Structure formats: structure tokens, C-alpha cells
Amino acid sequence: MTYDAVVLDNDGVLTTMTDRSVMVRAVRGAFQDMGVADPDPEDVEQLIYGVTPEILQSVSDRYGLAPRPLWYRRDMRSSLVQEREVRAGRKALYRDFEALDAIDRPLGIVSSNQHRTVAAILEQHDIGHYFETVYGREMEPESLARKKPDPHYLDLAIGDLGAENPLFVGDSESDVQAARAAGVDSVFIRRDHRAETELAVPPTYEIESLAELPDIVHRSA
Ligand SMILES: [Mg+2]
């Protein structure tokens, strides 16, 4: 049976990664919104990538803050700065995006970025029409337990596409884990920023460019 749909991660797959310094500024701004003028740099780091509900709670506790408003401000500021990065051309579409034109299957996106951010990226790059379904996170702490490696949003996307044998494409271990949890095959795209990445969980396929994807999708699985 060939694959009947393709779901892709966004950051590091379709568009370039957001510069880390931009994210540091967003998180520091969120602390300042909450009245913390000079947060510990380590706590700022903790709220950038790989944030779990437990990490958010423990960081919030250290400053006597409620996690929900801190997280909302973190996500909103992060979304606004990323939108600016896209408009400034610093968060660009990878050149091999055009390979998606050769895929004769419905496409979807599942991102751990804010839904608002993913929507802005699609609009700015004028690529929304490629995708039949798109999921990012809601800007609330509960979404931290639903994001990849949890298959929550991937399951929803697969349901929307009515797919029985979809393929999920990502650039992180959490993408491969989410595919596995959803019971679907995975593609790990090893771009330059993942040159040194070692995966504890093997993907079904590994590629270096989206140009390799159409053949995988159309061949018999
Ligand atoms: Mg990614």
C-alpha cells in the first residue's frame, strides 16, 4: 500500500529555524510583563525549547508567578517576534519546498509552534493552499502535554485527512516519537542544523532534502 497523505512538521522542515536570540528576548519580555525585571538566564533558557508542564510550573514557582499568564505572554511574544522574523526574511522557506508540488497526496502540518505563528508563516509565504489541515499549539499550558512526542495533534490531522497510511516528516526526535505513537511511518530530514543529531528512536526513512520525499511517498510501502 502506498502512502495516502503526508503530514509535515514546520520549523526546520518547511521553514528555517527561529534564531535562538530572538526566542531569548521573547521569554525575557514575558518575565518582564509579569513584573520580573531580571530573570535568571537559566530560567529563561528553560522556557525556550522542550518545555513541559512540570518545567513551566517549577520555573513559575521560583518567582511566585501563575504559570498560565506567564505562558500566555511567552507564547504571544514568541509568536509576534517570529512573525517579524518571517516578514524580515530571516525565517525563510527552504528552497526544496517546491518538491511538494510533485506529491500527489493531501498534505497537512503538525507543529509544536503556536497555531497563530504557523498561520502567519503560511500567510506570509503564501503557501496555505498546499495544506488541507494545519495544527499548531494553543497558547495555554495544557498544550505542552499535547505537543509532540504526544500524538494528539498528529492524530487530529490524520483524521482530518481521512488517511489510513500517512507519512509524517520531521526534523526532531519528538517527531519520530509522535509518528510511532500514532502508529504511522516517519521520515527524519537531516538538514544542516541536525548534522550531529543522534536519534534514540529510528525513523522509517532518513532524507537530506524534501526533494527525496516524492519518491518515498509514491513508491509501494
Ligand atoms: Mg521541527
CSV table of C-alpha atoms and ligand atoms in Angstrom, one decimal:
chain,number,residue,atom,x,y,z
A,1,MET,CA,0.0,0.0,0.0
A,2,THR,CA,1.4,3.4,-0.9
A,3,TYR,CA,1.1,6.4,1.5
A,4,ASP,CA,-2.2,8.2,1.1
A,5,ALA,CA,-1.3,11.5,2.9
A,6,VAL,CA,1.8,13.4,4.1
A,7,VAL,CA,1.9,15.4,7.3
A,8,LEU,CA,4.9,17.6,7.9
A,9,ASP,CA,6.4,19.5,10.8
A,10,ASN,CA,7.1,23.2,10.1
A,11,ASP,CA,10.2,24.5,11.8
A,12,GLY,CA,13.3,23.0,10.4
A,13,VAL,CA,11.4,21.2,7.7
A,14,LEU,CA,9.4,23.8,5.7
A,15,THR,CA,10.8,27.0,7.2
A,16,THR,CA,14.2,27.7,8.7
A,17,MET,CA,14.6,27.7,12.5
A,18,THR,CA,13.9,30.8,14.5
A,19,ASP,CA,17.2,32.4,15.7
A,20,ARG,CA,17.7,31.5,19.4
A,21,SER,CA,18.5,35.1,20.5
A,22,VAL,CA,15.0,36.1,19.2
A,23,MET,CA,13.4,33.5,21.5
A,24,VAL,CA,15.5,34.6,24.5
A,25,ARG,CA,14.2,38.1,24.0
A,26,ALA,CA,10.6,36.9,23.8
A,27,VAL,CA,10.9,34.9,27.0
A,28,ARG,CA,12.7,37.7,28.9
A,29,GLY,CA,9.9,40.0,27.7
A,30,ALA,CA,7.3,37.7,29.1
A,31,PHE,CA,9.0,37.7,32.6
A,32,GLN,CA,9.1,41.5,32.4
A,33,ASP,CA,5.4,41.6,31.6
A,34,MET,CA,4.9,39.6,34.8
A,35,GLY,CA,6.9,42.1,36.8
A,36,VAL,CA,10.2,40.1,36.9
A,37,ALA,CA,12.8,42.6,35.6
A,38,ASP,CA,15.8,40.4,35.7
A,39,PRO,CA,15.1,36.6,35.4
A,40,ASP,CA,17.9,34.1,35.9
A,41,PRO,CA,19.2,33.3,32.4
A,42,GLU,CA,18.9,29.6,33.2
A,43,ASP,CA,15.2,30.0,33.8
A,44,VAL,CA,14.8,31.9,30.5
A,45,GLU,CA,16.6,29.0,28.8
A,46,GLN,CA,14.2,26.5,30.4
A,47,LEU,CA,11.2,28.2,28.8
A,48,ILE,CA,12.6,28.2,25.2
A,49,TYR,CA,12.6,24.7,23.9
A,50,GLY,CA,11.4,21.3,25.3
A,51,VAL,CA,9.1,23.0,27.9
A,52,THR,CA,6.9,20.6,29.8
A,53,PRO,CA,4.0,21.4,32.2
A,54,GLU,CA,6.4,20.4,35.1
A,55,ILE,CA,9.2,22.7,33.9
A,56,LEU,CA,6.7,25.6,33.5
A,57,GLN,CA,5.3,25.0,37.0
A,58,SER,CA,8.7,24.9,38.7
A,59,VAL,CA,10.0,28.0,36.9
A,60,SER,CA,6.8,29.9,37.8
A,61,ASP,CA,7.1,28.7,41.4
A,62,ARG,CA,10.6,30.2,41.7
A,63,TYR,CA,9.2,33.7,41.0
A,64,GLY,CA,5.8,33.2,42.7
A,65,LEU,CA,4.0,33.6,39.3
A,66,ALA,CA,0.9,31.9,38.0
A,67,PRO,CA,2.0,29.6,35.1
A,68,ARG,CA,-1.0,30.4,32.8
A,69,PRO,CA,-0.4,34.2,32.3
A,70,LEU,CA,3.4,33.7,32.2
A,71,TRP,CA,3.0,31.1,29.5
A,72,TYR,CA,0.4,33.1,27.5
A,73,ARG,CA,2.8,36.1,27.4
A,74,ARG,CA,5.7,33.8,26.5
A,75,ASP,CA,3.8,32.3,23.6
A,76,MET,CA,2.3,35.6,22.4
A,77,ARG,CA,5.7,37.4,22.5
A,78,SER,CA,7.3,34.4,20.8
A,79,SER,CA,4.6,34.4,18.1
A,80,LEU,CA,5.0,38.2,17.5
A,81,VAL,CA,8.8,38.1,17.2
A,82,GLN,CA,8.6,35.1,14.9
A,83,GLU,CA,6.1,36.8,12.7
A,84,ARG,CA,8.5,39.7,12.5
A,85,GLU,CA,11.4,37.3,11.6
A,86,VAL,CA,9.3,35.9,8.7
A,87,ARG,CA,8.4,39.3,7.4
A,88,ALA,CA,12.1,40.4,7.6
A,89,GLY,CA,13.1,37.3,5.5
A,90,ARG,CA,15.0,35.7,8.4
A,91,LYS,CA,12.6,32.8,8.8
A,92,ALA,CA,12.6,31.6,5.2
A,93,LEU,CA,11.0,28.9,3.2
A,94,TYR,CA,13.6,26.2,2.4
A,95,ARG,CA,14.3,26.1,-1.3
A,96,ASP,CA,13.4,22.4,-1.6
A,97,PHE,CA,9.8,23.3,-0.6
A,98,GLU,CA,8.9,23.2,-4.3
A,99,ALA,CA,9.4,19.4,-4.1
A,100,LEU,CA,5.9,19.3,-2.5
A,101,ASP,CA,4.5,20.2,-5.9
A,102,ALA,CA,5.4,16.6,-7.1
A,103,ILE,CA,3.5,14.9,-4.3
A,104,ASP,CA,0.1,13.8,-5.4
A,105,ARG,CA,-1.4,13.3,-2.0
A,106,PRO,CA,-3.2,15.6,0.6
A,107,LEU,CA,-0.8,17.4,2.8
A,108,GLY,CA,-1.0,18.6,6.4
A,109,ILE,CA,1.1,20.3,9.0
A,110,VAL,CA,1.6,19.5,12.7
A,111,SER,CA,3.8,21.9,14.5
A,112,SER,CA,4.7,22.5,18.2
A,113,ASN,CA,4.9,26.2,17.5
A,114,GLN,CA,1.9,28.3,18.3
A,115,HIS,CA,-1.0,27.9,15.9
A,116,ARG,CA,-1.1,31.6,15.5
A,117,THR,CA,2.6,31.5,14.4
A,118,VAL,CA,2.1,28.7,11.9
A,119,ALA,CA,-0.9,30.5,10.4
A,120,ALA,CA,1.2,33.7,10.0
A,121,ILE,CA,4.0,31.8,8.3
A,122,LEU,CA,1.7,30.2,5.8
A,123,GLU,CA,0.1,33.6,5.0
A,124,GLN,CA,3.4,35.4,4.7
A,125,HIS,CA,4.9,32.7,2.4
A,126,ASP,CA,1.6,32.3,0.6
A,127,ILE,CA,1.7,28.5,0.9
A,128,GLY,CA,-1.6,27.9,2.9
A,129,HIS,CA,-3.2,26.4,-0.2
A,130,TYR,CA,-0.8,23.5,-0.1
A,131,PHE,CA,-2.2,22.1,3.1
A,132,GLU,CA,-5.6,20.7,3.9
A,133,THR,CA,-5.2,20.7,7.6
A,134,VAL,CA,-2.8,22.6,9.9
A,135,TYR,CA,-2.2,22.3,13.6
A,136,GLY,CA,-0.1,24.3,15.9
A,137,ARG,CA,-0.4,24.6,19.7
A,138,GLU,CA,-3.0,26.7,21.6
A,139,MET,CA,-1.3,29.4,23.7
A,140,GLU,CA,-2.1,27.7,27.0
A,141,PRO,CA,-0.1,25.4,29.4
A,142,GLU,CA,-2.3,22.4,28.6
A,143,SER,CA,-0.9,22.3,25.0
A,144,LEU,CA,2.5,21.5,26.4
A,145,ALA,CA,1.3,18.0,27.3
A,146,ARG,CA,-0.4,17.6,23.9
A,147,LYS,CA,2.6,18.6,21.7
A,148,LYS,CA,4.9,16.1,20.1
A,149,PRO,CA,6.1,13.5,21.1
A,150,ASP,CA,2.4,13.1,22.1
A,151,PRO,CA,0.4,12.1,19.0
A,152,HIS,CA,-2.6,14.4,19.9
A,153,TYR,CA,-2.3,16.9,17.1
A,154,LEU,CA,-1.0,14.3,14.6
A,155,ASP,CA,-4.0,12.1,15.3
A,156,LEU,CA,-6.3,15.0,14.7
A,157,ALA,CA,-4.5,15.9,11.4
A,158,ILE,CA,-4.6,12.2,10.2
A,159,GLY,CA,-8.4,12.2,11.0
A,160,ASP,CA,-9.0,15.4,9.1
A,161,LEU,CA,-7.2,14.0,6.0
A,162,GLY,CA,-9.1,10.7,6.3
A,163,ALA,CA,-5.7,8.9,5.9
A,164,GLU,CA,-5.2,5.3,6.6
A,165,ASN,CA,-1.5,5.1,5.8
A,166,PRO,CA,0.0,8.6,6.2
A,167,LEU,CA,3.7,9.5,6.4
A,168,PHE,CA,5.0,12.1,9.0
A,169,VAL,CA,8.0,14.2,8.2
A,170,GLY,CA,10.0,15.9,10.9
A,171,ASP,CA,13.5,17.1,11.9
A,172,SER,CA,13.4,16.1,15.6
A,173,GLU,CA,13.4,13.0,17.7
A,174,SER,CA,10.0,14.2,19.1
A,175,ASP,CA,8.6,14.0,15.5
A,176,VAL,CA,9.8,10.4,15.1
A,177,GLN,CA,8.3,9.5,18.5
A,178,ALA,CA,5.0,11.2,17.7
A,179,ALA,CA,4.7,9.2,14.5
A,180,ARG,CA,5.5,6.0,16.3
A,181,ALA,CA,2.9,6.8,19.0
A,182,ALA,CA,0.3,7.4,16.2
A,183,GLY,CA,1.3,4.2,14.5
A,184,VAL,CA,2.5,5.7,11.3
A,185,ASP,CA,5.7,5.7,9.3
A,186,SER,CA,8.2,8.6,9.8
A,187,VAL,CA,10.7,10.5,7.7
A,188,PHE,CA,13.6,12.2,9.5
A,189,ILE,CA,15.0,15.1,7.5
A,190,ARG,CA,18.6,15.7,8.4
A,191,ARG,CA,19.3,19.3,7.5
A,192,ASP,CA,22.5,21.1,8.4
A,193,HIS,CA,21.2,22.1,11.9
A,194,ARG,CA,20.7,18.3,12.6
A,195,ALA,CA,24.1,17.2,11.3
A,196,GLU,CA,25.1,15.9,14.7
A,197,THR,CA,21.7,14.7,15.9
A,198,GLU,CA,21.6,11.1,17.1
A,199,LEU,CA,18.2,9.6,17.3
A,200,ALA,CA,17.3,7.1,20.0
A,201,VAL,CA,14.3,6.0,18.0
A,202,PRO,CA,15.0,5.1,14.4
A,203,PRO,CA,12.7,6.7,11.7
A,204,THR,CA,11.3,4.7,8.9
A,205,TYR,CA,13.3,6.8,6.4
A,206,GLU,CA,16.0,9.4,6.6
A,207,ILE,CA,16.5,12.1,3.9
A,208,GLU,CA,18.6,15.2,3.5
A,209,SER,CA,16.2,17.2,1.3
A,210,LEU,CA,12.5,17.3,0.6
A,211,ALA,CA,13.5,16.6,-3.0
A,212,GLU,CA,13.7,12.9,-1.9
A,213,LEU,CA,10.2,12.8,-0.5
A,214,PRO,CA,8.0,12.4,-3.6
A,215,ASP,CA,9.7,9.0,-4.4
A,216,ILE,CA,9.2,7.7,-0.9
A,217,VAL,CA,5.5,8.8,-0.9
A,218,HIS,CA,4.7,7.3,-4.3
A,219,ARG,CA,6.6,4.0,-4.0
A,220,SER,CA,4.9,1.0,-2.5
A,221,ALA,CA,5.4,0.8,1.2
B,1,MG,MG,11.0,20.9,13.7
